[in-house]
Coordinates of N, CA and C in Angstrom, one line a residue:
Chain A
X16 N -36.0 216.0 73.8 CA -35.8 216.4 75.1 C -35.3 215.2 76.1
X17 N -34.4 215.6 77.0 CA -33.9 214.6 77.8 C -34.8 214.5 78.9
X18 N -35.3 213.2 79.2 CA -36.3 213.0 80.4 C -36.4 211.5 80.7
X19 N -37.0 211.3 81.8 CA -37.3 210.1 82.3 C -38.8 210.0 82.6
X20 N -39.5 208.9 82.2 CA -40.9 208.8 82.6 C -41.1 207.4 83.2
X21 N -41.5 207.3 84.5 CA -41.8 206.1 85.2 C -43.3 205.6 84.8
X22 N -43.4 204.4 85.0 CA -44.8 203.9 84.9 C -44.8 202.5 85.6
X23 N -46.1 202.0 85.7 CA -46.3 200.6 86.3 C -46.7 200.6 87.7
X24 N -46.9 201.6 88.4 CA -47.3 201.8 89.8 C -48.7 201.5 89.9
X25 N -49.2 201.2 91.1 CA -50.6 200.9 91.3 C -50.8 200.3 92.7
X26 N -52.0 199.9 92.9 CA -52.5 199.2 94.0 C -52.2 197.7 94.0
X27 N -51.5 197.2 95.0 CA -51.2 195.7 95.0 C -51.4 195.1 96.4
X28 N -51.9 194.0 96.6 CA -52.0 193.3 97.9 C -50.5 192.9 98.5
X29 N -50.5 192.9 99.7 CA -49.2 192.3 100.5 C -48.9 190.9 99.9
X30 N -47.7 190.7 99.5 CA -47.2 189.5 98.8 C -47.2 189.4 97.4
X31 N -47.8 190.5 96.8 CA -47.9 190.5 95.4 C -46.7 191.1 94.7
X32 N -46.8 191.3 93.3 CA -45.7 191.7 92.6 C -46.0 192.9 91.7
X33 N -45.1 193.7 91.4 CA -45.2 194.8 90.3 C -44.0 194.8 89.7
X34 N -44.0 195.4 88.3 CA -42.8 195.7 87.5 C -43.0 197.3 87.1
X35 N -42.0 198.0 87.7 CA -41.9 199.5 87.3 C -41.1 199.6 86.0
X36 N -41.4 200.5 85.3 CA -40.5 200.8 84.1 C -40.2 202.3 84.1
X37 N -39.1 202.7 83.5 CA -38.6 204.0 83.3 C -38.1 204.2 82.0
X38 N -38.8 205.0 81.2 CA -38.6 205.1 79.9 C -37.6 206.5 79.7
X39 N -36.4 206.2 79.2 CA -35.6 207.4 78.9 C -35.6 207.9 77.5
X40 N -35.6 209.2 77.3 CA -35.5 209.7 76.1 C -34.4 211.0 76.0
X41 N -33.8 210.9 74.8 CA -32.6 211.9 74.8 C -31.4 211.4 75.2
X42 N -31.3 210.2 75.7 CA -30.0 209.5 76.0 C -30.2 208.0 76.2
X43 N -29.1 207.3 76.1 CA -29.3 205.9 76.4 C -28.9 205.5 77.8
X44 N -29.9 204.5 78.3 CA -29.7 204.2 79.7 C -28.5 203.2 79.8
X45 N -28.0 202.7 78.6 CA -26.9 201.6 78.7 C -25.6 202.2 79.1
X46 N -25.4 203.5 78.9 CA -24.1 204.0 79.2 C -24.1 204.8 80.6
X47 N -25.2 204.6 81.4 CA -25.3 205.4 82.7 C -25.5 204.5 83.8
X48 N -25.2 205.1 85.0 CA -25.6 204.7 86.2 C -27.0 205.0 86.3
X49 N -28.0 204.0 86.5 CA -29.4 204.2 86.6 C -29.9 203.8 88.0
X50 N -30.7 204.5 88.6 CA -31.0 204.2 90.0 C -32.5 204.3 90.1
X51 N -33.0 203.4 91.3 CA -34.3 203.7 91.7 C -34.3 204.2 93.2
X52 N -35.0 205.4 93.5 CA -35.2 205.9 94.7 C -36.6 206.0 95.1
X53 N -36.9 205.9 96.4 CA -38.3 205.9 96.7 C -38.6 206.8 98.0
X54 N -39.8 207.2 98.0 CA -40.1 208.1 99.1 C -41.5 207.8 99.7
X55 N -41.6 207.2 100.9 CA -42.8 206.7 101.6 C -43.6 208.2 101.8
X56 N -44.9 207.9 102.1 CA -45.7 209.3 102.2 C -45.4 210.0 103.3
X57 N -45.0 211.2 103.2 CA -44.5 212.1 104.4 C -43.1 211.8 104.8
X58 N -42.4 211.0 104.2 CA -41.1 210.7 104.7 C -40.0 211.1 103.8
X59 N -38.8 210.7 104.1 CA -37.6 211.2 103.3 C -37.3 210.2 102.2
X60 N -36.2 210.6 101.5 CA -35.8 209.8 100.4 C -34.9 208.5 100.8
X61 N -35.2 207.5 100.1 CA -34.6 206.2 100.3 C -34.0 205.6 99.0
X62 N -32.7 205.4 98.9 CA -31.9 204.7 97.8 C -32.4 203.4 97.8
X63 N -32.8 202.8 96.7 CA -33.3 201.5 96.5 C -32.3 200.5 95.8
X64 N -32.0 201.0 94.6 CA -31.1 200.0 93.8 C -30.4 200.8 92.6
X65 N -29.2 200.2 92.1 CA -28.5 201.0 91.0 C -28.1 199.8 90.2
X66 N -28.0 200.1 88.8 CA -27.3 199.2 87.8 C -26.5 200.1 87.0
X67 N -25.2 199.5 86.8 CA -24.1 200.3 85.9 C -23.3 199.4 85.2
X68 N -22.5 199.9 84.4 CA -21.6 199.0 83.6 C -22.2 198.0 82.8
X69 N -21.6 196.8 82.7 CA -22.2 195.6 82.1 C -23.5 195.4 82.6
X70 N -23.6 194.9 83.9 CA -24.8 194.6 84.6 C -24.6 194.6 86.1
X71 N -23.7 195.5 86.5 CA -23.5 195.5 88.0 C -24.5 196.1 88.7
X72 N -24.9 195.5 89.9 CA -26.1 195.9 90.6 C -25.8 196.0 92.1
X73 N -26.5 196.9 92.8 CA -26.6 197.0 94.2 C -28.0 197.2 94.7
X74 N -28.2 196.7 95.9 CA -29.5 197.0 96.5 C -29.4 197.4 97.8
X75 N -30.5 198.1 98.4 CA -30.6 198.5 99.7 C -31.1 197.0 100.5
X76 N -30.6 197.0 101.7 CA -30.9 195.9 102.6 C -32.4 195.6 102.5
X77 N -33.2 196.6 102.6 CA -34.6 196.5 102.7 C -35.3 195.8 101.6
X78 N -34.7 195.7 100.5 CA -35.3 195.2 99.2 C -34.6 193.9 98.7
X79 N -33.4 193.8 99.2 CA -32.5 192.6 98.7 C -33.2 191.2 98.8
X80 N -33.0 190.6 97.7 CA -33.7 189.3 97.5 C -35.2 189.4 97.2
X81 N -35.9 190.5 97.1 CA -37.1 190.9 96.7 C -37.3 191.5 95.4
X82 N -36.5 192.5 95.1 CA -36.5 193.5 94.1 C -35.3 193.2 93.2
X83 N -35.5 193.3 91.8 CA -34.5 193.2 90.9 C -34.5 194.3 89.9
X84 N -33.3 194.8 89.8 CA -33.2 196.0 88.8 C -32.7 195.4 87.4
X85 N -33.0 196.0 86.3 CA -32.6 195.5 85.1 C -32.8 196.6 84.0
X86 N -32.3 196.5 82.8 CA -32.5 197.5 81.7 C -32.5 196.8 80.4
X87 N -33.2 197.4 79.6 CA -33.3 197.1 78.1 C -32.6 198.2 77.3
X88 N -31.2 198.1 76.9 CA -30.6 199.1 76.2 C -31.4 199.5 74.9
X89 N -32.0 198.5 74.2 CA -32.5 198.7 72.9 C -33.9 199.5 73.0
X90 N -34.4 199.4 74.2 CA -35.7 200.2 74.4 C -35.4 201.4 75.4
X91 N -34.2 201.6 75.6 CA -33.7 202.7 76.6 C -34.7 202.8 77.8
X92 N -34.9 201.5 78.5 CA -35.8 201.6 79.5 C -35.1 200.8 80.7
X93 N -35.4 201.3 81.9 CA -35.0 200.7 83.1 C -36.2 200.1 83.8
X94 N -35.9 199.1 84.6 CA -37.1 198.3 85.2 C -36.7 198.0 86.6
X95 N -37.8 197.8 87.4 CA -37.6 197.4 88.8 C -38.6 196.2 89.1
X96 N -38.3 195.1 89.0 CA -39.3 194.0 89.4 C -39.3 193.8 90.9
X97 N -40.5 193.9 91.5 CA -40.8 194.0 92.8 C -41.7 192.8 93.3
X98 N -41.1 191.9 93.9 CA -41.9 190.7 94.4 C -42.0 190.8 95.8
X99 N -42.8 189.9 96.6 CA -43.2 189.7 97.9 C -43.4 191.1 98.6
X100 N -44.2 191.9 98.0 CA -44.3 193.3 98.4 C -44.9 193.5 99.8
X101 N -44.4 194.3 100.5 CA -44.8 194.6 101.9 C -45.5 196.0 102.0
X102 N -46.3 196.1 103.1 CA -47.0 197.5 103.1 C -45.9 198.6 103.3
X103 N -44.8 198.3 103.9 CA -43.8 199.4 104.0 C -43.1 199.7 102.7
X104 N -43.4 199.1 101.6 CA -42.8 199.3 100.2 C -43.8 200.3 99.6
X105 N -44.8 200.9 100.2 CA -45.6 201.8 99.8 C -45.0 203.3 99.6
X106 N -44.9 203.8 98.4 CA -44.0 204.9 98.2 C -44.3 205.4 96.8
X107 N -43.6 206.6 96.5 CA -43.5 207.2 95.2 C -42.1 206.6 94.9
X108 N -42.0 205.9 93.7 CA -40.6 205.5 93.2 C -40.2 206.3 92.0
X109 N -39.0 206.7 92.1 CA -38.4 207.7 91.2 C -37.3 206.7 90.5
X110 N -37.1 207.0 89.4 CA -35.8 206.5 88.6 C -35.0 207.8 88.3
X111 N -33.7 207.7 88.4 CA -32.7 208.8 88.4 C -31.5 208.3 87.6
X112 N -30.9 209.4 87.0 CA -29.7 209.0 86.1 C -28.4 209.5 86.9
X113 N -27.4 208.8 86.7 CA -26.1 209.5 87.2 C -25.8 209.2 88.6
X114 N -24.5 209.5 89.0 CA -24.2 209.6 90.4 C -23.3 210.8 90.5
X115 N -23.8 211.9 91.1 CA -25.0 212.1 91.8 C -26.2 211.9 90.7
X116 N -27.3 212.1 91.4 CA -28.6 212.0 90.5 C -28.8 213.3 89.8
X117 N -28.6 213.5 88.6 CA -28.8 214.7 87.9 C -30.0 214.9 87.0
X118 N -30.7 213.8 86.9 CA -31.9 213.9 86.2 C -33.0 212.8 86.9
X119 N -34.0 213.3 87.1 CA -35.0 212.5 87.8 C -36.4 212.4 86.9
X120 N -37.1 211.2 87.2 CA -38.4 211.3 86.6 C -39.5 211.8 87.5
X121 N -40.7 212.0 87.1 CA -41.7 212.4 87.9 C -42.2 211.5 89.0
X122 N -42.0 210.2 89.0 CA -42.3 209.2 89.9 C -43.5 208.6 89.6
X123 N -43.7 207.2 90.2 CA -44.8 206.5 90.1 C -45.3 206.0 91.4
X124 N -46.6 205.9 91.7 CA -46.9 205.6 93.0 C -47.3 204.2 93.2
X125 N -46.7 203.6 94.2 CA -46.9 202.1 94.6 C -47.7 202.0 95.9
X126 N -48.7 201.5 95.9 CA -49.5 201.3 97.2 C -49.7 199.8 97.5
X127 N -49.2 199.3 98.6 CA -49.4 197.9 99.0 C -50.3 198.0 100.2
X128 N -51.4 197.4 99.8 CA -52.4 197.4 101.0 C -53.5 196.3 100.7
X129 N -54.1 195.8 101.6 CA -55.1 194.7 101.5 C -56.5 195.5 101.5
Chain B
X142 N -23.1 200.3 106.9 CA -23.7 201.4 106.2 C -23.3 202.8 106.8
X143 N -23.3 203.7 105.9 CA -22.9 205.1 106.3 C -24.1 205.9 106.7
X144 N -24.3 206.3 107.9 CA -25.4 207.1 108.3 C -25.2 208.6 108.2
X145 N -26.1 209.3 107.7 CA -26.1 210.8 107.6 C -27.1 211.4 108.5
X146 N -26.7 212.3 109.4 CA -27.6 213.1 110.3 C -27.7 214.5 110.0
X147 N -28.7 214.9 109.4 CA -29.0 216.3 109.3 C -29.6 217.0 110.4
X148 N -29.2 218.3 110.5 CA -29.9 219.2 111.5 C -29.8 220.6 111.0
X149 N -30.9 221.3 111.3 CA -32.1 220.8 112.1 C -33.1 220.0 111.2
X150 N -34.0 219.5 111.6 CA -35.1 218.9 110.8 C -36.1 219.8 110.2
X151 N -36.3 220.9 111.1 CA -37.1 222.0 110.7 C -36.5 223.3 110.8
X152 N -36.6 224.2 109.9 CA -35.8 225.5 110.1 C -36.9 226.6 109.7
X153 N -37.4 227.3 110.7 CA -38.3 228.4 110.4 C -37.4 229.5 110.0
X154 N -37.6 230.2 108.8 CA -36.8 231.4 108.5 C -37.6 232.3 107.7
X155 N -37.1 233.6 107.5 CA -37.7 234.6 106.7 C -37.0 234.9 105.5
X156 N -37.7 235.5 104.6 CA -36.9 235.9 103.3 C -35.8 236.9 103.6
X157 N -34.7 236.7 103.2 CA -33.5 237.5 103.5 C -32.7 236.9 104.5
X158 N -33.0 235.9 105.3 CA -32.3 235.2 106.2 C -31.1 234.5 105.7
X159 N -30.0 234.4 106.4 CA -29.0 233.4 106.1 C -29.2 232.1 106.8
X160 N -29.3 231.0 106.2 CA -29.6 229.7 106.9 C -28.4 228.8 106.5
X161 N -28.2 227.9 107.6 CA -27.3 226.8 107.4 C -27.8 225.5 107.8
X162 N -27.6 224.5 107.0 CA -28.1 223.2 107.2 C -26.7 222.3 107.4
X163 N -26.7 221.4 108.5 CA -25.5 220.5 108.8 C -25.9 219.1 108.3
X164 N -25.0 218.5 107.9 CA -25.0 217.0 107.6 C -23.8 216.3 108.1
X165 N -23.9 215.4 109.1 CA -22.8 214.7 109.7 C -22.9 213.2 109.3
X166 N -21.6 212.8 108.9 CA -21.6 211.4 108.3 C -21.0 210.5 109.4
X167 N -21.4 209.2 109.5 CA -21.0 208.4 110.6 C -19.6 207.9 110.4
X168 N -19.1 208.0 109.2 CA -17.7 207.8 108.9 C -17.1 208.7 107.8
X169 N -15.8 208.8 107.6 CA -15.3 209.8 106.7 C -15.7 209.4 105.3
X170 N -16.2 210.4 104.5 CA -16.6 210.2 103.1 C -15.9 211.1 102.1
X171 N -14.6 211.7 102.5 CA -13.9 212.6 101.8 C -15.0 213.7 101.3
X172 N -15.1 214.0 100.1 CA -15.9 215.0 99.7 C -17.2 214.4 98.9
X173 N -17.4 213.2 99.0 CA -18.4 212.6 98.2 C -19.9 212.9 98.9
X174 N -20.2 214.1 98.7 CA -21.5 214.3 99.4 C -22.2 215.4 98.4
X175 N -23.6 215.1 98.3 CA -24.5 216.0 97.4 C -25.5 216.5 98.2
X176 N -26.0 217.6 97.9 CA -27.3 218.3 98.4 C -28.3 218.4 97.2
X177 N -29.5 218.0 97.7 CA -30.8 218.2 96.9 C -31.7 219.2 97.4
X178 N -32.6 219.7 96.6 CA -33.7 220.4 97.1 C -35.0 219.8 96.6
X179 N -36.0 219.7 97.4 CA -37.3 219.1 97.0 C -38.4 219.9 97.3
X180 N -39.3 220.3 96.2 CA -40.4 220.9 96.7 C -41.7 220.0 96.8
X181 N -42.7 220.3 97.4 CA -43.9 219.3 97.5 C -44.4 218.9 96.2
X182 N -44.5 217.6 96.1 CA -45.0 217.0 94.9 C -44.2 216.9 93.8
X183 N -43.0 217.4 94.0 CA -42.0 217.2 92.9 C -40.7 216.4 93.2
X184 N -40.2 216.0 92.2 CA -38.8 215.2 92.3 C -37.7 216.2 92.8
X185 N -36.7 215.5 93.5 CA -35.6 216.4 94.0 C -34.9 217.0 92.8
X186 N -34.1 218.0 93.1 CA -33.2 218.6 92.3 C -31.8 218.7 92.9
X187 N -30.8 218.4 92.0 CA -29.3 218.3 92.6 C -28.9 219.8 92.6
X188 N -28.4 220.2 93.8 CA -27.8 221.4 93.9 C -26.3 221.5 93.9
X189 N -25.8 220.7 94.6 CA -24.4 220.7 95.0 C -23.6 219.2 94.8
X190 N -22.7 219.1 94.2 CA -21.7 217.8 94.2 C -20.4 218.1 93.4
X191 N -19.2 217.8 94.0 CA -19.0 217.2 95.3 C -19.2 218.3 96.4
X192 N -18.9 218.1 97.5 CA -19.5 218.9 98.7 C -19.4 220.4 98.5
X193 N -18.6 221.0 97.7 CA -18.6 222.5 97.5 C -18.7 223.0 96.1
X194 N -19.1 222.1 95.4 CA -19.3 222.5 93.8 C -20.8 222.7 93.5
X195 N -21.0 223.9 93.2 CA -22.5 224.3 92.9 C -22.7 223.7 91.3
X196 N -23.8 223.0 91.2 CA -24.2 222.5 89.9 C -24.6 223.8 89.1
X197 N -24.4 223.6 87.6 CA -24.8 224.6 86.8 C -26.3 225.0 86.9
X198 N -26.5 226.4 86.8 CA -27.8 226.8 87.0 C -28.3 227.1 88.4
X199 N -27.6 226.6 89.3 CA -28.0 226.9 90.6 C -27.6 228.3 91.2
X200 N -28.4 228.9 91.8 CA -28.1 230.4 92.1 C -26.9 230.4 93.2
X201 N -26.2 231.5 93.0 CA -24.9 231.6 93.7 C -25.2 231.9 95.2
X202 N -26.4 232.1 95.6 CA -26.6 232.3 97.1 C -26.6 231.0 97.7
X203 N -26.5 229.8 97.0 CA -26.3 228.5 97.6 C -24.7 228.2 97.6
X204 N -24.2 227.6 98.8 CA -22.9 227.2 98.8 C -22.9 225.9 99.7
X205 N -22.0 225.1 99.3 CA -21.6 223.9 100.2 C -20.2 224.0 100.7
X206 N -20.0 223.3 101.8 CA -18.7 223.2 102.3 C -18.6 222.0 103.1
X207 N -17.3 221.6 103.5 CA -17.0 220.5 104.3 C -16.2 219.4 103.7
X208 N -15.8 218.5 104.6 CA -15.1 217.3 104.1 C -15.0 216.4 105.2
X209 N -14.7 215.0 104.9 CA -14.7 214.1 106.0 C -16.0 213.7 106.5
X210 N -16.3 214.2 107.7 CA -17.6 213.7 108.3 C -18.6 214.9 108.5
X211 N -18.2 216.2 108.3 CA -19.1 217.3 108.6 C -19.2 218.1 107.4
X212 N -20.4 218.5 107.0 CA -20.8 219.3 105.8 C -21.9 220.3 106.1
X213 N -21.8 221.4 105.3 CA -23.0 222.4 105.5 C -23.3 222.8 104.2
X214 N -24.6 223.2 104.1 CA -25.3 223.8 103.0 C -25.7 225.1 103.5
X215 N -25.4 226.3 102.9 CA -25.7 227.6 103.3 C -26.5 228.3 102.2
X216 N -27.6 229.0 102.5 CA -28.3 230.0 101.6 C -28.0 231.3 102.2
X217 N -27.3 232.2 101.5 CA -26.8 233.4 102.0 C -27.9 234.4 102.2
X218 N -29.1 234.4 101.4 CA -30.1 235.2 101.4 C -31.4 234.6 101.0
X219 N -32.2 234.0 101.8 CA -33.3 233.2 101.5 C -34.4 233.9 100.6
X220 N -34.7 233.3 99.5 CA -35.7 233.7 98.6 C -37.0 232.9 98.8
X221 N -38.0 233.6 98.2 CA -39.5 232.7 98.4 C -39.4 231.5 97.8
X222 N -38.6 231.3 96.8 CA -38.6 230.0 96.1 C -37.8 228.9 96.8
X223 N -37.0 229.4 97.8 CA -36.0 228.5 98.5 C -36.8 227.7 99.7
X224 N -38.0 228.1 100.0 CA -38.7 227.3 101.0 C -39.0 225.9 100.4
X225 N -38.3 225.0 100.9 CA -38.3 223.5 100.4 C -37.7 222.6 101.4
X226 N -37.6 221.4 101.1 CA -36.9 220.4 101.9 C -35.5 220.0 101.2
X227 N -34.6 220.0 102.1 CA -33.2 219.8 101.6 C -32.6 218.4 102.2
X228 N -31.9 217.7 101.2 CA -31.4 216.4 101.7 C -30.0 216.3 101.4
X229 N -29.2 215.9 102.2 CA -27.9 215.5 101.8 C -27.7 214.0 101.4
X230 N -26.8 213.6 100.7 CA -26.6 212.2 100.3 C -25.1 211.9 100.2
X231 N -24.8 210.6 100.6 CA -23.3 210.4 100.5 C -23.2 209.3 99.3
X232 N -22.1 209.7 98.5 CA -21.9 208.8 97.4 C -20.5 208.0 97.4
X233 N -20.1 207.8 98.7 CA -18.8 207.2 98.9 C -18.7 205.7 98.8
X234 N -20.0 205.1 99.2 CA -20.0 203.7 99.1 C -21.5 203.3 99.1
X235 N -21.7 202.1 98.6 CA -22.9 201.5 98.7 C -23.2 200.8 100.1
X236 N -24.5 200.9 100.5 CA -25.7 201.4 100.0 C -25.5 203.1 100.1
X237 N -25.9 203.6 98.9 CA -26.0 205.2 99.1 C -27.1 205.5 100.1
X238 N -26.8 206.6 100.9 CA -27.7 207.0 101.9 C -28.0 208.5 101.9
X239 N -29.1 208.8 102.2 CA -29.6 210.2 102.5 C -29.7 210.6 103.8
X240 N -29.6 211.9 104.1 CA -29.9 212.3 105.4 C -31.4 212.4 105.6
X241 N -31.9 212.7 106.8 CA -33.4 212.8 107.0 C -34.2 213.9 106.5
X242 N -33.5 214.8 105.9 CA -34.0 216.0 105.5 C -34.2 217.3 106.4
X243 N -34.2 218.4 105.8 CA -34.4 219.7 106.6 C -35.5 220.4 105.7
X244 N -36.5 220.7 106.5 CA -37.6 221.5 105.9 C -37.4 223.0 106.4
X245 N -37.2 223.8 105.2 CA -37.0 225.2 105.4 C -38.5 225.7 105.2
X246 N -39.0 226.3 106.2 CA -40.4 226.8 106.3 C -40.4 228.4 106.7
X247 N -41.5 228.9 106.3 CA -41.7 230.3 106.5 C -41.9 230.6 108.0
X248 N -41.2 231.5 108.7 CA -41.4 231.7 110.0 C -42.6 232.5 110.3

C-alpha cells in the first residue's frame, strides 16, 4: 500500500529540538518532491519545506535557519530536524509527496510549551 | 512571496446549492494553482491541479477555472460530504503558499 506515516512529535520546551520522521511505503522518497506542511491549532495550512532532486531544498522564512529537511533513500524516510523551537511552531506536521501534494500522511503533533 | 486571498472565509450553504470559492493571487501564476479539501481531523485531499484539471476520482460536480491572478472552485450541487474547508495553493514559485481557507458549513 502506498502511504506516508509521520512520527516523532511530542511536547518540547521553547528552545528545544525535535526530529520528525516520515516513513514512505510503496514508493521511494528519493525520486520525489517531498514536503513538510504544518497546521497550527484552528488555523490554515502552512508550507514549511521541500526536498527534491539530488538534495535541493527550500524553506519558509518562518523556519529558515532553524529547521533542516533531509531524507534517507535507503530507508525511504523523510526527516525534519527542528531546532530552537518556539511556541508558534506548535502544529500538526504533515509530510506530503509530489507537487502538488497528491499523497499526505496522517500528521504528527508538535507542542512547544513550558 | 506570492500571497493568496480566498473569499469568503465562511460559506453557509444547503445541500443542492451551487457554491463558488474565489482565490486571488498577488501576482500572476499562470495556471499553477491547486485546490484541496480538508475535513476535520484529516489530512487535506487534492481536488484540482492545474487550475482547471480535476484529479482522478474527484466527483464531476467540482470544477476549477481561472488563470493569471484570479481563480475559482465551484461545486455545482453541494452534497453532504462536501461540507469541509477548502484551500487554494500556488505552485508557481517558492515559498509555496496557501490561501487562508474557506469553510463550507451547513446553513
